[in-house]
Tab-separated table of C-alpha atoms and ligand atoms in Angstrom:
chain	number	residue	atom	x	y	z
A	26	MET	CA	29.053	-26.451	-3.401
A	27	SER	CA	26.825	-26.012	-0.446
A	28	ARG	CA	23.152	-25.427	-1.097
A	29	LYS	CA	21.525	-22.938	1.165
A	30	PHE	CA	18.079	-21.752	1.449
A	31	ALA	CA	16.276	-19.432	3.975
A	32	ILE	CA	12.897	-19.062	5.296
A	33	ILE	CA	11.297	-15.789	6.728
A	34	GLY	CA	8.270	-16.141	8.436
A	35	MET	CA	7.862	-19.572	10.205
A	36	GLY	CA	3.988	-19.694	10.308
A	37	HIS	CA	1.875	-22.552	8.559
A	38	VAL	CA	3.210	-21.619	5.235
A	39	GLY	CA	6.785	-21.065	6.291
A	40	SER	CA	6.928	-24.164	8.492
A	41	THR	CA	5.220	-26.565	5.491
A	42	ALA	CA	7.972	-25.403	3.236
A	43	ALA	CA	10.866	-25.818	5.705
A	44	HIS	CA	9.450	-29.140	6.276
A	45	TYR	CA	9.169	-30.196	2.499
A	46	ILE	CA	12.698	-28.869	2.224
A	47	VAL	CA	14.029	-30.920	5.149
A	48	ALA	CA	12.222	-34.211	4.323
A	49	ASN	CA	13.433	-34.151	0.838
A	50	GLY	CA	17.013	-32.819	1.427
A	51	PHE	CA	16.615	-30.034	-0.955
A	52	ALA	CA	19.022	-27.868	1.048
A	53	ASP	CA	22.531	-28.481	2.831
A	54	ASP	CA	21.573	-25.464	4.981
A	55	LEU	CA	18.272	-23.906	5.876
A	56	VAL	CA	17.977	-20.528	7.820
A	57	LEU	CA	14.949	-20.059	9.621
A	58	ILE	CA	13.726	-16.554	10.524
A	59	ASP	CA	10.683	-15.397	12.858
A	60	THR	CA	9.812	-12.889	15.419
A	61	ASN	CA	8.884	-15.435	17.727
A	62	ASN	CA	12.454	-16.620	18.816
A	63	SER	CA	10.955	-19.523	21.254
A	64	LYS	CA	8.960	-20.804	18.167
A	65	VAL	CA	11.500	-20.760	15.846
A	66	GLU	CA	14.375	-22.491	18.154
A	67	ALA	CA	11.590	-25.155	19.034
A	68	ASP	CA	11.133	-25.615	15.339
A	69	ALA	CA	14.932	-26.266	14.888
A	70	LEU	CA	14.880	-28.697	17.775
A	71	ASP	CA	12.095	-30.550	16.087
A	72	PHE	CA	13.559	-30.802	12.916
A	73	GLN	CA	16.711	-32.238	14.603
A	74	ASP	CA	14.359	-34.950	16.131
A	75	ALA	CA	13.393	-35.869	12.599
A	76	MET	CA	16.807	-35.962	11.153
A	77	PRO	CA	17.870	-39.460	12.560
A	78	ASN	CA	15.001	-40.823	10.641
A	79	LEU	CA	15.766	-39.147	7.455
A	80	PRO	CA	18.221	-40.015	4.679
A	81	PHE	CA	19.391	-36.688	4.559
A	82	HIS	CA	21.116	-34.285	6.753
A	83	THR	CA	20.282	-30.223	6.866
A	84	ASN	CA	22.012	-27.865	9.319
A	85	ILE	CA	18.981	-25.731	10.843
A	86	ILE	CA	20.208	-22.083	11.564
A	87	VAL	CA	18.287	-19.901	13.674
A	88	ASN	CA	17.421	-16.146	13.541
A	89	ASP	CA	20.486	-15.102	12.068
A	90	TYR	CA	20.273	-12.467	9.229
A	91	SER	CA	23.993	-12.288	9.063
A	92	SER	CA	23.966	-15.836	7.588
A	93	LEU	CA	21.902	-14.803	4.658
A	94	ILE	CA	25.103	-13.332	3.038
A	95	ASP	CA	25.601	-16.657	1.225
A	96	ALA	CA	21.897	-17.997	0.796
A	97	ASP	CA	21.154	-19.114	-2.610
A	98	VAL	CA	17.287	-18.484	-2.003
A	99	ILE	CA	15.171	-16.792	0.558
A	100	ILE	CA	11.667	-17.493	0.935
A	101	SER	CA	9.586	-14.873	2.318
A	102	ALA	CA	6.630	-16.405	4.103
A	103	ILE	CA	5.623	-13.599	6.321
A	104	GLY	CA	1.773	-13.447	6.937
A	105	ASN	CA	-1.110	-12.889	9.416
A	106	ILE	CA	-3.647	-15.424	9.580
A	107	LYS	CA	-6.033	-13.400	11.365
A	108	LEU	CA	-6.256	-10.833	8.343
A	109	GLN	CA	-6.512	-13.955	5.930
A	110	ASP	CA	-10.136	-15.175	7.386
A	111	SER	CA	-11.944	-12.450	6.316
A	112	PRO	CA	-15.690	-12.935	4.661
A	113	THR	CA	-14.423	-10.083	1.773
A	114	ASN	CA	-12.059	-12.590	0.415
A	115	ASP	CA	-9.477	-9.822	-0.257
A	116	ARG	CA	-5.649	-10.543	0.361
A	117	PHE	CA	-5.135	-6.461	0.305
A	118	LEU	CA	-6.490	-6.985	4.022
A	119	GLU	CA	-3.106	-8.118	4.920
A	120	LEU	CA	-1.238	-5.206	3.381
A	121	PRO	CA	-1.153	-2.644	6.126
A	122	PHE	CA	0.455	-5.472	8.399
A	123	THR	CA	2.556	-7.238	5.795
A	124	SER	CA	3.955	-4.162	4.218
A	125	THR	CA	5.114	-2.736	7.545
A	126	GLN	CA	6.825	-5.974	8.427
A	127	VAL	CA	8.533	-6.553	5.036
A	128	LYS	CA	9.862	-2.871	4.961
A	129	ASP	CA	11.715	-3.920	8.097
A	130	VAL	CA	12.871	-7.518	6.997
A	131	ALA	CA	13.868	-6.145	3.406
A	132	ALA	CA	16.244	-3.548	5.205
A	133	LYS	CA	17.813	-6.329	7.038
A	134	ILE	CA	18.223	-8.711	3.903
A	135	LYS	CA	20.018	-5.753	2.305
A	136	ALA	CA	22.090	-5.162	5.294
A	137	SER	CA	23.144	-8.863	5.495
A	138	GLY	CA	24.556	-8.674	2.088
A	139	PHE	CA	22.584	-11.460	0.388
A	140	ASN	CA	22.647	-11.550	-3.319
A	141	GLY	CA	20.790	-14.530	-4.160
A	142	ILE	CA	17.202	-14.835	-5.566
A	143	LEU	CA	14.340	-13.661	-3.263
A	144	VAL	CA	11.039	-15.931	-3.524
A	145	VAL	CA	8.123	-14.002	-2.203
A	146	ILE	CA	4.653	-15.491	-0.761
A	147	THR	CA	3.636	-12.722	1.534
A	148	ASN	CA	0.425	-11.156	0.324
A	149	PRO	CA	-0.771	-9.289	-1.580
A	150	VAL	CA	2.152	-10.764	-3.331
A	151	ASP	CA	2.446	-8.579	-6.281
A	152	VAL	CA	2.610	-5.363	-4.491
A	153	ILE	CA	4.773	-6.969	-1.703
A	154	THR	CA	7.134	-8.245	-4.281
A	155	SER	CA	7.553	-4.766	-5.533
A	156	ILE	CA	8.298	-3.455	-2.168
A	157	TYR	CA	10.940	-6.134	-1.418
A	158	GLN	CA	12.454	-5.263	-4.634
A	159	ALA	CA	12.374	-1.576	-4.049
A	160	VAL	CA	13.917	-1.852	-0.327
A	161	THR	CA	16.446	-4.543	-0.792
A	162	GLY	CA	17.890	-2.836	-4.278
A	163	LEU	CA	17.887	-6.147	-5.834
A	164	PRO	CA	17.964	-6.570	-9.593
A	165	LYS	CA	14.150	-6.868	-10.608
A	166	ASN	CA	14.891	-10.368	-11.947
A	167	HIS	CA	16.227	-11.654	-8.553
A	168	VAL	CA	12.820	-10.784	-6.985
A	169	ILE	CA	10.096	-13.225	-8.049
A	170	GLY	CA	6.587	-13.809	-6.365
A	171	THR	CA	4.873	-17.237	-6.322
A	172	GLY	CA	1.980	-15.284	-7.974
A	173	THR	CA	-0.378	-17.497	-10.127
A	174	LEU	CA	1.599	-20.518	-9.946
A	175	LEU	CA	-0.665	-21.446	-7.461
A	176	ASP	CA	-3.843	-20.286	-9.123
A	177	SER	CA	-2.915	-22.078	-12.376
A	178	ALA	CA	-2.828	-25.163	-10.034
A	179	ARG	CA	-5.946	-24.574	-8.919
A	180	MET	CA	-7.182	-24.138	-12.332
A	181	LYS	CA	-5.472	-27.558	-13.279
A	182	ARG	CA	-7.228	-28.930	-10.786
A	183	ALA	CA	-10.499	-27.718	-11.535
A	184	VAL	CA	-10.426	-28.441	-15.096
A	185	ALA	CA	-9.123	-31.962	-14.263
A	186	SER	CA	-11.900	-32.517	-12.072
A	187	ALA	CA	-14.240	-31.581	-14.783
A	188	LEU	CA	-12.674	-33.943	-17.254
A	189	ASN	CA	-11.943	-36.616	-14.702
A	190	LEU	CA	-8.111	-36.504	-15.577
A	191	ASP	CA	-4.824	-36.044	-13.477
A	192	SER	CA	-4.302	-32.276	-12.913
A	193	ARG	CA	-0.703	-32.742	-14.472
A	194	SER	CA	-2.344	-33.727	-17.709
A	195	VAL	CA	-3.484	-30.104	-18.059
A	196	ALA	CA	-1.231	-27.006	-19.145
A	197	GLY	CA	-1.896	-23.550	-18.996
A	198	TYR	CA	-2.031	-20.505	-16.915
A	199	ASN	CA	-3.875	-18.051	-14.882
A	200	LEU	CA	-2.438	-14.450	-15.412
A	201	GLY	CA	-2.312	-10.930	-13.628
A	202	GLU	CA	-2.698	-10.375	-10.058
A	203	HIS	CA	-2.612	-12.958	-7.342
A	204	GLY	CA	-6.078	-12.056	-6.301
A	205	ASN	CA	-9.320	-11.047	-7.341
A	206	SER	CA	-8.564	-9.444	-10.782
A	207	GLN	CA	-6.727	-12.553	-12.105
A	208	PHE	CA	-8.159	-14.715	-14.727
A	209	THR	CA	-7.436	-17.781	-16.522
A	210	ALA	CA	-6.196	-17.509	-19.988
A	211	TRP	CA	-8.367	-19.983	-21.847
A	212	SER	CA	-6.127	-19.435	-24.925
A	213	THR	CA	-3.275	-20.994	-23.421
A	214	VAL	CA	-4.847	-23.962	-21.812
A	215	ARG	CA	-4.362	-27.483	-23.611
A	216	VAL	CA	-5.984	-30.895	-22.401
A	217	LEU	CA	-5.618	-34.287	-23.972
A	218	GLY	CA	-3.541	-32.267	-27.136
A	219	GLN	CA	-6.407	-30.060	-27.830
A	220	PRO	CA	-7.142	-26.416	-26.902
A	221	ILE	CA	-9.703	-26.487	-23.892
A	222	THR	CA	-11.821	-23.940	-26.059
A	223	LYS	CA	-12.578	-26.800	-28.493
A	224	LEU	CA	-12.765	-29.425	-25.692
A	225	ALA	CA	-15.096	-27.281	-23.498
A	226	ALA	CA	-17.552	-26.919	-26.507
A	227	ASP	CA	-17.173	-30.675	-27.256
A	228	ARG	CA	-17.904	-31.916	-23.728
A	229	GLY	CA	-19.915	-28.875	-22.307
A	230	LEU	CA	-17.691	-27.412	-19.904
A	231	ASP	CA	-18.476	-24.147	-18.308
A	232	LEU	CA	-15.058	-22.241	-18.498
A	233	ALA	CA	-16.671	-19.087	-16.726
A	234	LYS	CA	-17.259	-21.320	-13.743
A	235	LEU	CA	-13.876	-23.066	-13.877
A	236	ASP	CA	-12.227	-19.684	-13.918
A	237	ALA	CA	-13.985	-18.474	-10.851
A	238	GLU	CA	-13.406	-22.035	-9.327
A	239	SER	CA	-9.416	-21.361	-9.727
A	240	ARG	CA	-9.664	-17.656	-8.637
A	241	ASP	CA	-11.632	-18.526	-5.432
A	242	GLY	CA	-9.949	-21.879	-4.522
A	243	GLY	CA	-7.762	-20.198	-2.133
A	244	PHE	CA	-10.837	-18.868	-0.058
A	245	ARG	CA	-12.554	-22.256	0.084
A	246	VAL	CA	-9.335	-23.397	1.800
A	247	PHE	CA	-9.039	-20.159	3.835
A	248	HIS	CA	-12.703	-20.886	5.131
A	249	GLY	CA	-12.123	-24.286	5.697
A	250	LYS	CA	-8.918	-24.342	7.932
A	251	LYS	CA	-8.364	-20.628	8.469
A	252	TYR	CA	-5.166	-20.561	6.168
A	253	THR	CA	-3.879	-22.208	3.222
A	254	SER	CA	-0.446	-23.952	3.526
A	255	TYR	CA	0.443	-26.902	1.250
A	256	GLY	CA	-0.523	-25.489	-2.318
A	257	VAL	CA	1.305	-22.215	-1.978
A	258	ALA	CA	4.259	-23.850	-0.066
A	259	THR	CA	4.874	-26.264	-2.507
A	260	ALA	CA	4.635	-23.762	-5.353
A	261	ALA	CA	7.315	-21.598	-3.529
A	262	VAL	CA	9.737	-24.717	-3.030
A	263	ARG	CA	9.166	-25.610	-6.831
A	264	LEU	CA	10.097	-22.199	-7.643
A	265	ALA	CA	13.345	-22.340	-5.241
A	266	ASN	CA	14.444	-25.504	-6.601
A	267	THR	CA	14.131	-24.256	-10.044
A	268	VAL	CA	16.495	-21.425	-9.218
A	269	LEU	CA	18.969	-23.793	-7.468
A	270	ASN	CA	19.116	-26.264	-10.140
A	271	ASP	CA	19.104	-23.805	-13.001
A	272	ALA	CA	16.390	-25.575	-14.361
A	273	LEU	CA	15.027	-22.938	-17.107
A	274	THR	CA	11.504	-23.892	-16.598
A	275	GLU	CA	8.764	-21.794	-17.715
A	276	LEU	CA	6.453	-20.617	-14.739
A	277	PRO	CA	3.670	-18.396	-14.372
A	278	VAL	CA	5.230	-16.136	-11.481
A	279	SER	CA	5.114	-12.777	-10.713
A	280	ASN	CA	7.820	-10.792	-12.428
A	281	PHE	CA	8.489	-7.419	-13.581
A	282	ARG	CA	7.152	-6.688	-16.844
A	283	GLU	CA	8.114	-3.207	-18.145
A	284	GLU	CA	5.146	-2.952	-20.564
A	285	TYR	CA	2.804	-2.722	-17.672
A	286	GLY	CA	5.307	-1.122	-15.027
A	287	VAL	CA	4.377	-3.696	-12.312
A	288	TYR	CA	5.058	-7.079	-10.757
A	289	LEU	CA	2.176	-9.382	-12.213
A	290	SER	CA	1.993	-12.975	-13.147
A	291	TYR	CA	3.087	-13.874	-16.662
A	292	PRO	CA	4.915	-16.893	-17.774
A	293	ALA	CA	8.829	-16.416	-17.276
A	294	VAL	CA	11.896	-18.766	-17.697
A	295	VAL	CA	13.227	-19.294	-14.187
A	296	GLY	CA	16.813	-20.313	-13.531
A	297	ARG	CA	19.944	-19.735	-11.598
A	298	ASP	CA	19.576	-16.181	-12.329
A	299	GLY	CA	16.077	-15.995	-11.394
A	300	ILE	CA	13.919	-14.660	-14.396
A	301	VAL	CA	16.343	-15.365	-17.183
A	302	GLU	CA	13.716	-14.793	-20.041
A	303	GLN	CA	10.329	-13.403	-20.419
A	304	VAL	CA	7.746	-15.123	-22.473
A	305	GLN	CA	5.401	-13.407	-24.843
A	306	LEU	CA	2.069	-15.036	-25.082
A	307	ASP	CA	-0.356	-14.876	-28.208
A	308	LEU	CA	-3.496	-13.722	-26.156
A	309	THR	CA	-6.584	-12.821	-27.052
A	310	ASP	CA	-7.869	-9.068	-27.080
A	311	GLU	CA	-10.256	-9.831	-24.186
A	312	GLU	CA	-7.490	-11.701	-22.368
A	313	LEU	CA	-5.214	-8.601	-23.066
A	314	LYS	CA	-7.830	-6.011	-21.891
A	315	LYS	CA	-8.192	-8.320	-18.510
A	316	LEU	CA	-4.719	-8.309	-17.999
A	317	GLN	CA	-4.404	-4.677	-18.435
A	318	VAL	CA	-7.140	-4.156	-15.910
A	319	SER	CA	-5.398	-6.499	-13.578
A	320	ALA	CA	-2.059	-4.688	-14.000
A	321	ASP	CA	-3.870	-1.266	-13.209
A	322	TYR	CA	-5.280	-2.464	-10.167
A	323	ILE	CA	-1.790	-3.620	-9.000
A	324	LYS	CA	-0.357	-0.387	-9.725
A	325	THR	CA	-3.160	1.614	-7.819
A	326	LYS	CA	-2.520	-0.503	-4.814
A	327	TYR	CA	1.319	-0.153	-5.190
A	328	ALA	CA	0.972	3.507	-5.204
A	329	GLU	CA	-1.272	3.373	-1.996
A	330	SER	CA	1.059	1.243	-0.267
A	331	GLN	CA	3.910	3.982	-0.623
A	332	THR	CA	1.555	6.911	0.798
A	333	ASP	CA	0.549	4.757	3.847
B	12	PYR	C1	-3.323	-18.555	-1.258
B	12	PYR	O1	-3.250	-19.714	-1.019
B	12	PYR	O2	-3.856	-18.501	-2.227
B	12	PYR	C2	-2.543	-17.607	-0.572
B	12	PYR	O3	-2.622	-16.451	-1.116
B	12	PYR	C3	-1.243	-18.083	0.172
């Protein structure tokens, strides 16, 4: 069976994801869609120039919404880098632009007859994921935001660096909005076989500082190079492959939680059918309060996006 991915939005993030997919032979067919036709035609040609030196072949299809009908996974990487580089460090600055674009794209995805899994990177990701689900009419568990899969990686990087370890030796989650109301749920974080809370006391780690480092990590990258790309593209492709391979991996992604009435990041088991099981964490009272604050914030912003 042929494996088919699509990327909508071929800026820095979409292009990075596309290269990761092509260079690793993750798909047989890759549909690239962008409003800048000459740019995406050039990307396709550039990929064809890479093909003779790669051990895999990928068919590249350009700007054809009708070919989404049998795609396994679409990755939405639409964004506006001019809006990202703001001193106010707020992903919601992108909402007026991205919500308008996404409503149009979502209607085209629906018209294509697509019935696979939609992975959303586009910011502000929790609200945009809701908009995609509402406009496409896809089942809620088939529309997934990359959410705090990226922030959890940034938390792992910050904790690992403080302990002089590989970041893959750190387990645990950032929860809530992929934005300023997110937080590290320290009760979920374990390193060296121990809860981080115990290790932090033993080794004098400042958890509040590490929490801020993971939350603000994206802005450090934004201000250095005017966009982020590798971290988020890697998270999105990991999520797409988890779906394609029916891997049933527990990931902190933006998924619709009935008890909060919004898309927000909370670990879920991901497989071929999208979100196949929602995890129930034993959070502390303080963490539960923070999650409620984050959910309320996303809900308010989603409601605002519907009146614009
Ligand atoms: C980030 O890198 O944090 C994004 O939101 C893309």
